[in-house]
Short mmCIF file of C-alpha atoms in Angstrom, two decimals:
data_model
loop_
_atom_site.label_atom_id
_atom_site.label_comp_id
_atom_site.label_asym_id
_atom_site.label_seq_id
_atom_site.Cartn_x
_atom_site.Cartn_y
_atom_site.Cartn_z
CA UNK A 1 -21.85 -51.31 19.25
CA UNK A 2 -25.01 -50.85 17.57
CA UNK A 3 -27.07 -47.19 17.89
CA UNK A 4 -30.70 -46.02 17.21
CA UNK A 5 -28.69 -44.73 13.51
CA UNK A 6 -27.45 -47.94 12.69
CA UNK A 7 -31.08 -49.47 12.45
CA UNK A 8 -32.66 -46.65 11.53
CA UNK A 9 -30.11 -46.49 8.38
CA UNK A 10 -30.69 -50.44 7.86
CA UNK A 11 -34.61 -49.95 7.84
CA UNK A 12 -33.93 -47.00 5.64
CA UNK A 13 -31.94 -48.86 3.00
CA UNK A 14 -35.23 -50.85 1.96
CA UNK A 15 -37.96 -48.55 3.35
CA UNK A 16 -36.73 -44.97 2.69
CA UNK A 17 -38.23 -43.09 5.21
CA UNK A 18 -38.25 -39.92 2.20
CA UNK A 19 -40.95 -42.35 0.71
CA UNK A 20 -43.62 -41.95 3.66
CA UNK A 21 -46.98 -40.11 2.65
CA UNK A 22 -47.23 -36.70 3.40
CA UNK A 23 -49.77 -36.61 5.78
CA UNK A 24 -47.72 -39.29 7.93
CA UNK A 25 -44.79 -38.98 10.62
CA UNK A 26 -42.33 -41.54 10.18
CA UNK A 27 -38.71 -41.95 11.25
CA UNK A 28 -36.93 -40.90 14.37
CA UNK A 29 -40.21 -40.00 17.07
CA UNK A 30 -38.01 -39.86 20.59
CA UNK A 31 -34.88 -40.19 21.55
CA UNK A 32 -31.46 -39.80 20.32
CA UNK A 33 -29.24 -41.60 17.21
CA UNK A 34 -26.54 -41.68 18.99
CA UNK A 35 -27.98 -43.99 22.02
CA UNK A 36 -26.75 -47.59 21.89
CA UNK A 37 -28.82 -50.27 21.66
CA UNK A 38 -28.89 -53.40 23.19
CA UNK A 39 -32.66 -54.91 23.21
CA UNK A 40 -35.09 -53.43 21.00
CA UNK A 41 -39.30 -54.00 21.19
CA UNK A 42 -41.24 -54.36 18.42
CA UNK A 43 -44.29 -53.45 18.44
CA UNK A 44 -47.68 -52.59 16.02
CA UNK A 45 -48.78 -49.76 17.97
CA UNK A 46 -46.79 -48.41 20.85
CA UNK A 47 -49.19 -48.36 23.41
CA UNK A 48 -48.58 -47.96 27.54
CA UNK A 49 -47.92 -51.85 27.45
CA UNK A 50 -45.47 -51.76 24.94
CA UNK A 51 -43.50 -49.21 26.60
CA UNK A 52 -43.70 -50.74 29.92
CA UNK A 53 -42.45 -53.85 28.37
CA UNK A 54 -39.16 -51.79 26.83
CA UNK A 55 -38.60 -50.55 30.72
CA UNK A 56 -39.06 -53.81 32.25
CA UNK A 57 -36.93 -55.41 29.60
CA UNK A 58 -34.26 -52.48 30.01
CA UNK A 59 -34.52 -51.79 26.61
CA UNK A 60 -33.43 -48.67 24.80
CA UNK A 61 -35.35 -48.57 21.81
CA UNK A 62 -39.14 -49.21 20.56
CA UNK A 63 -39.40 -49.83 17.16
CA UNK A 64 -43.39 -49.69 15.80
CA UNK A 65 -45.27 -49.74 12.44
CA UNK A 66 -47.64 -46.99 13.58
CA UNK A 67 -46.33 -44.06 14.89
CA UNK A 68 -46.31 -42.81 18.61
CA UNK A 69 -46.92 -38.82 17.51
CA UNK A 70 -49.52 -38.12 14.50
CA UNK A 71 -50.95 -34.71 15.65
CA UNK A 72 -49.21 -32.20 17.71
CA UNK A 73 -48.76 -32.81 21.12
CA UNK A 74 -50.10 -29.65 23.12
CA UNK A 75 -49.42 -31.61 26.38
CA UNK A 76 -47.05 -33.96 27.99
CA UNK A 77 -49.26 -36.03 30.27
CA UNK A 78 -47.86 -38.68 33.26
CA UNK A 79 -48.59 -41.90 32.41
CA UNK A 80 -48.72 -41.51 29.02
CA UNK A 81 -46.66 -44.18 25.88
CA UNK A 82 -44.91 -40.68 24.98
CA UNK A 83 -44.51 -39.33 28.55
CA UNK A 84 -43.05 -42.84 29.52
CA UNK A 85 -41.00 -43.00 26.66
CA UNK A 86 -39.40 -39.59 27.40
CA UNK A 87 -39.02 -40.08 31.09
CA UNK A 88 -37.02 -43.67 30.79
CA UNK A 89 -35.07 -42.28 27.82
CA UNK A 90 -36.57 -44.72 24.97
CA UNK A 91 -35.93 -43.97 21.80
CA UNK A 92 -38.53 -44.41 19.24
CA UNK A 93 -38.44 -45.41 15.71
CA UNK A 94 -41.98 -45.80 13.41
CA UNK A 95 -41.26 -47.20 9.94
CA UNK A 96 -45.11 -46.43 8.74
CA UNK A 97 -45.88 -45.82 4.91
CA UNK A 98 -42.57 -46.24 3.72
CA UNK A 99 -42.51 -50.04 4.95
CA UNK A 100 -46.00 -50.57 3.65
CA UNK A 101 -44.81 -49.43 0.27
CA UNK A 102 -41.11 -51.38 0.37
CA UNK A 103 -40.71 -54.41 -1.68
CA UNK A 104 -40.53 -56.44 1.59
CA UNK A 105 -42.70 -54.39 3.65
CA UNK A 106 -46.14 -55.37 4.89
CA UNK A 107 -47.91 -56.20 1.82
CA UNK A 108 -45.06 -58.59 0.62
CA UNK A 109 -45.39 -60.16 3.93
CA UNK A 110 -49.16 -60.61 3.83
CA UNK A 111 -49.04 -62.03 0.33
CA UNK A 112 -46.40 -64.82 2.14
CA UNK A 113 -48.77 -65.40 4.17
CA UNK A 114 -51.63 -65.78 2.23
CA UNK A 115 -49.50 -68.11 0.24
CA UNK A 116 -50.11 -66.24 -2.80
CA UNK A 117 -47.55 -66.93 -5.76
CA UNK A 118 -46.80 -64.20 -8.07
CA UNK A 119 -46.78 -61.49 -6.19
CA UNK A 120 -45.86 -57.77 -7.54
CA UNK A 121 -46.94 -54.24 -6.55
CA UNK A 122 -49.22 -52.30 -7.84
CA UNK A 123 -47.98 -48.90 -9.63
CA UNK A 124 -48.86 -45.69 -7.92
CA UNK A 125 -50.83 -47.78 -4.81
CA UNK A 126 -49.93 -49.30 -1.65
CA UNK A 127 -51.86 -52.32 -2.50
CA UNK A 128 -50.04 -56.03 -3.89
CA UNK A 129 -51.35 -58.60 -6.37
CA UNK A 130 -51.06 -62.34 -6.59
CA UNK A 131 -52.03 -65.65 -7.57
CA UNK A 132 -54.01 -68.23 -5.11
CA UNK A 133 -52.05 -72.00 -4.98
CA UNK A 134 -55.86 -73.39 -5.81
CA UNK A 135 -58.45 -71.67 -7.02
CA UNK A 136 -61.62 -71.61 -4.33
CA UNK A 137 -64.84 -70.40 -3.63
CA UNK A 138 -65.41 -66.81 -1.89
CA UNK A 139 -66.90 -67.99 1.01
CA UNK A 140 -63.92 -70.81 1.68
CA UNK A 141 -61.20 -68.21 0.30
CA UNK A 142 -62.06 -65.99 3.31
CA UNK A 143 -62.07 -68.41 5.97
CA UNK A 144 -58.77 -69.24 4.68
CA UNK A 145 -58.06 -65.66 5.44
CA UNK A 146 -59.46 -65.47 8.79
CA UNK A 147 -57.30 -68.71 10.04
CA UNK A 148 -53.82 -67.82 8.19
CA UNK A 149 -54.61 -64.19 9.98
CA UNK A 150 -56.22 -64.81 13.07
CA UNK A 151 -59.07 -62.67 12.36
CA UNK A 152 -61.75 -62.57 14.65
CA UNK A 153 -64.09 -59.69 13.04
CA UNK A 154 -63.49 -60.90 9.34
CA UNK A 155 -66.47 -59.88 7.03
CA UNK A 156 -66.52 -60.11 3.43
CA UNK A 157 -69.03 -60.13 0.49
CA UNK A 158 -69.83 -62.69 -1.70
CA UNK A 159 -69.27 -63.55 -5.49
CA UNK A 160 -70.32 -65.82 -8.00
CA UNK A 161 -66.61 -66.84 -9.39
CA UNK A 162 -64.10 -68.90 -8.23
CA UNK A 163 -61.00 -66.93 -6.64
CA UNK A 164 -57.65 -67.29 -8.79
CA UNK A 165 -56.16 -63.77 -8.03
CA UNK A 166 -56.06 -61.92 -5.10
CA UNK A 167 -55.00 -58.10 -4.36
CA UNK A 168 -53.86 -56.93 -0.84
CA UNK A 169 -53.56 -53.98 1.34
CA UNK A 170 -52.92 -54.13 4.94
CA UNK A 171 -54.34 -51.69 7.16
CA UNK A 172 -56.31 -48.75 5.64
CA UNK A 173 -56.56 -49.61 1.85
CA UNK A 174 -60.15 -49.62 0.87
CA UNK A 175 -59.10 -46.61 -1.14
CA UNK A 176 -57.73 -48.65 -3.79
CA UNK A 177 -61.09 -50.97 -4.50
CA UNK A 178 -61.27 -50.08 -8.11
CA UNK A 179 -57.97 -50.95 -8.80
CA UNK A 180 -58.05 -54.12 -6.84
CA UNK A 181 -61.54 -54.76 -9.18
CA UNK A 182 -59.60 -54.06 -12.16
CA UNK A 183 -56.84 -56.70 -11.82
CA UNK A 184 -58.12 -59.82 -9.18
CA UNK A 185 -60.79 -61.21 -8.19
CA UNK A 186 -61.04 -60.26 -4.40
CA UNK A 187 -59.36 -57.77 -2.74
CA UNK A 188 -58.06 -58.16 1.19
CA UNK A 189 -57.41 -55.29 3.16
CA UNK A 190 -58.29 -54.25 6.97
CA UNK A 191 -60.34 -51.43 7.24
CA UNK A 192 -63.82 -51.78 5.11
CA UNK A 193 -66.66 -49.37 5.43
CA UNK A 194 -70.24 -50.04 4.68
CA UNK A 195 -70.57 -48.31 1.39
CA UNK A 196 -67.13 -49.59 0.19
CA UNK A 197 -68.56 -53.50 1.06
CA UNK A 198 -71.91 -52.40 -0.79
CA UNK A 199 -70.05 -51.10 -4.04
CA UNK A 200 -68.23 -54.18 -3.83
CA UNK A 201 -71.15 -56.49 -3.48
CA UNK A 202 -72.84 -54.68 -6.31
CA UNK A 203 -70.22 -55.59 -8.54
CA UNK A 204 -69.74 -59.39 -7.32
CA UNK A 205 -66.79 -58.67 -6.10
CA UNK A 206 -65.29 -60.11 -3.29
CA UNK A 207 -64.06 -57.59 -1.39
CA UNK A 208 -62.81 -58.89 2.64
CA UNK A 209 -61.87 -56.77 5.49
CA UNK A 210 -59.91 -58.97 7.69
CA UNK A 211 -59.22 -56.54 10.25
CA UNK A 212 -56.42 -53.45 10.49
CA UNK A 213 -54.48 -55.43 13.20
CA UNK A 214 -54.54 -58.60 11.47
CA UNK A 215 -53.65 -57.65 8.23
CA UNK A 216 -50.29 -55.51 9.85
CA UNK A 217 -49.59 -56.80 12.73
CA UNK A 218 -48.08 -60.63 11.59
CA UNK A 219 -46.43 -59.02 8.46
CA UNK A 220 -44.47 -56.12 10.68
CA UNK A 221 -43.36 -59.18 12.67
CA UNK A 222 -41.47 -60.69 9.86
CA UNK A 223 -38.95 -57.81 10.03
CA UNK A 224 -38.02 -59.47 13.33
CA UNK A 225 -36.24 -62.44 11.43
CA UNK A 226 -33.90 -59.58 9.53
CA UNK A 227 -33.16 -57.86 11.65
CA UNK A 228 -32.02 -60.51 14.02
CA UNK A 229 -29.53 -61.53 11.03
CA UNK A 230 -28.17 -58.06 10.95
CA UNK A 231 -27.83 -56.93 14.04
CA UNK A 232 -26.45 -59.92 15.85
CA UNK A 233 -25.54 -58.24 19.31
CA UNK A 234 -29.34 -56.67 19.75
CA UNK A 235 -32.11 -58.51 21.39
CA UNK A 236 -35.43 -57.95 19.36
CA UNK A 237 -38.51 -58.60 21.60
CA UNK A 238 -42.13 -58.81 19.98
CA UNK A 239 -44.44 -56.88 22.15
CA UNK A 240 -47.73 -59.06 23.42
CA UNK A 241 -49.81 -57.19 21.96
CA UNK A 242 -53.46 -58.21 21.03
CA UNK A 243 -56.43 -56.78 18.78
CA UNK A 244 -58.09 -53.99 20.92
CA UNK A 245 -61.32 -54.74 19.83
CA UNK A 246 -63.42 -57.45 21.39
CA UNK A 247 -66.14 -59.89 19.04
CA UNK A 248 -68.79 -61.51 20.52
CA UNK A 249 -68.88 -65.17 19.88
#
C-alpha cells in the first residue's frame, strides 16, 4: 500500500524539499502521511478545477508544482481549492523550488524539450545551459520555442548572431539575465518584464519569455512517467489544465 510518505519520500530523494528557497512553502500543504493512496492528480497550479477533478476521480492526493498556501490563510472560505481540499480529505503535496533546482526537475525537462544537447546547471542559479542541434537565427529559434511549448504570448528580442547556446529558466527567472548573457546566446524563461526585455535588447541579446505556464507546466508533467514506474499500484492523472491568460489572435 502506498501513502502520501511514500511519494513524498520518493520526490524527496531527488528534490529535497530542505533545498526549497526560503521565501517558498513546499512539502506536505494538507492532509495526512499516513493516508493511502490510490489515484493521485497532478497538477501546475491547484486550482478549484484541479481539486474537483481529485473528488470526482476519488482521489486522495493532489500533487502540484506551485503551492496551494503561500501567505497565511486568515480565512477558510466555502468553495475554495484549500476549503475543498480540507473538506474531501485531499492531501496535498507541492514540490516547488526544490524540483526546479533538482537535476531532473523542470529545467532538465525544458532543456529535453527544447532538444538542447549538453545540458548542465548553472552554479548558485536556478537557470540550465545547453547546446542547440543546429545553429539558427533569433527570430526562427523562438518560433521553435513557441511550437515545442505551445506558447501563445511568446515575445522575444532580437539579435544579430546566430543561436548555438541556449540558457533556461522556467517560470520566474528573469533574475538571472546576466548570467544567462555571460554564458549563451539567448536566454528562455517565462516571466519577462519590460525593462528586463529592454536591457536585453540593448545588449543584442536574445532574451524570450515564452510564458510562466509554458515553460513549467510540460516539464512538471514529465514526472508523471516516474512516477508511474515507481509506484505501480497508483493511478497518476494530469489535471486539464490550460494557460489562464487569453491572446488575441
Amino acid at each position: 500500500m502506498t501513502t502520501v510518505k511514500d511519494i513524498y519520500n520518493y520526490i524527496d530523494s531527488f528534490a529535497p524539499f530542505i533545498t526549497q528557497e526560503e521565501w517558498d512553502n513546499a512539502g506536505l500543504i494538507t492532509g495526512s502521511f499516513n493516508a493511502a493512496v490510490t489515484r493521485c492528480v497532478m497538477c501546475l497550479d491547484v486550482t478549484a478545477a484541479a481539486v474537483k477533478a481529485a473528488v470526482d476521480g476519488d482521489a486522495q492526493l493532489i500533487l502540484s508544482h506551485h503551492p496551494l498556501i503561500f501567505s497565511p490563510v486568515k480565512r477558510l472560505e466555502a468553495g475554495t481549492a484549500l476549503y475543498s481540499c480540507a473538506q474531501n480529505c485531499i492531501s496535498v503535496i507541492s514540490a516547488h523550488t526544490n524540483f526546479d533546482r533538482a537535476a531532473n526537475g523542470i529545467n532538465r525537462n525544458l532543456c529535453k524539450l527544447l532538444d538542447l544537447s549538453d545540458a548542465a546547471p548553472v552554479e548558485n542559479t536556478f537557470i540550465w545551459t545547453g547546446s542547440l542541434k543546429t545553429p539558427m537565427p533569433a527570430a526562427d529559434f523562438a518560433a521553435f520555442v513557441s511550437e515545442r511549448l505551445g506558447s501563445r504570448t511568446l515575445r522575444y528580442t532580437n539579435c544579430s548572431k546566430l543561436i548555438k547556446t541556449a540558457a533556461v529558466g522556467g517560470g520566474a527567472c528573469e533574475e538571472f539575465l546576466l548570467q544567462a548573457m555571460e554564458l549563451a546566446d539567448c536566454f528562455v524563461t517565462g516571466d519577462t518584464k519590460y525593462h528586463i526585455m529592454l536591457e536585453a535588447a540593448e545588449s543584442d541579446f536574445c532574451l524570450i519569455g515564452a510564458g510562466h505556464y509554458e515553460t513549467e507546466h510540460m516539464p512538471f508533467m514529465m514526472l508523471k512517467d516516474e512516477l508511474e514506474k515507481a509506484f505501480s499500484d497508483v493511478e497518476f492523472i494530469s489535471a486539464q489544465q490550460e494557460n489562464c491568460v487569453s491572446a488575441v489572435v
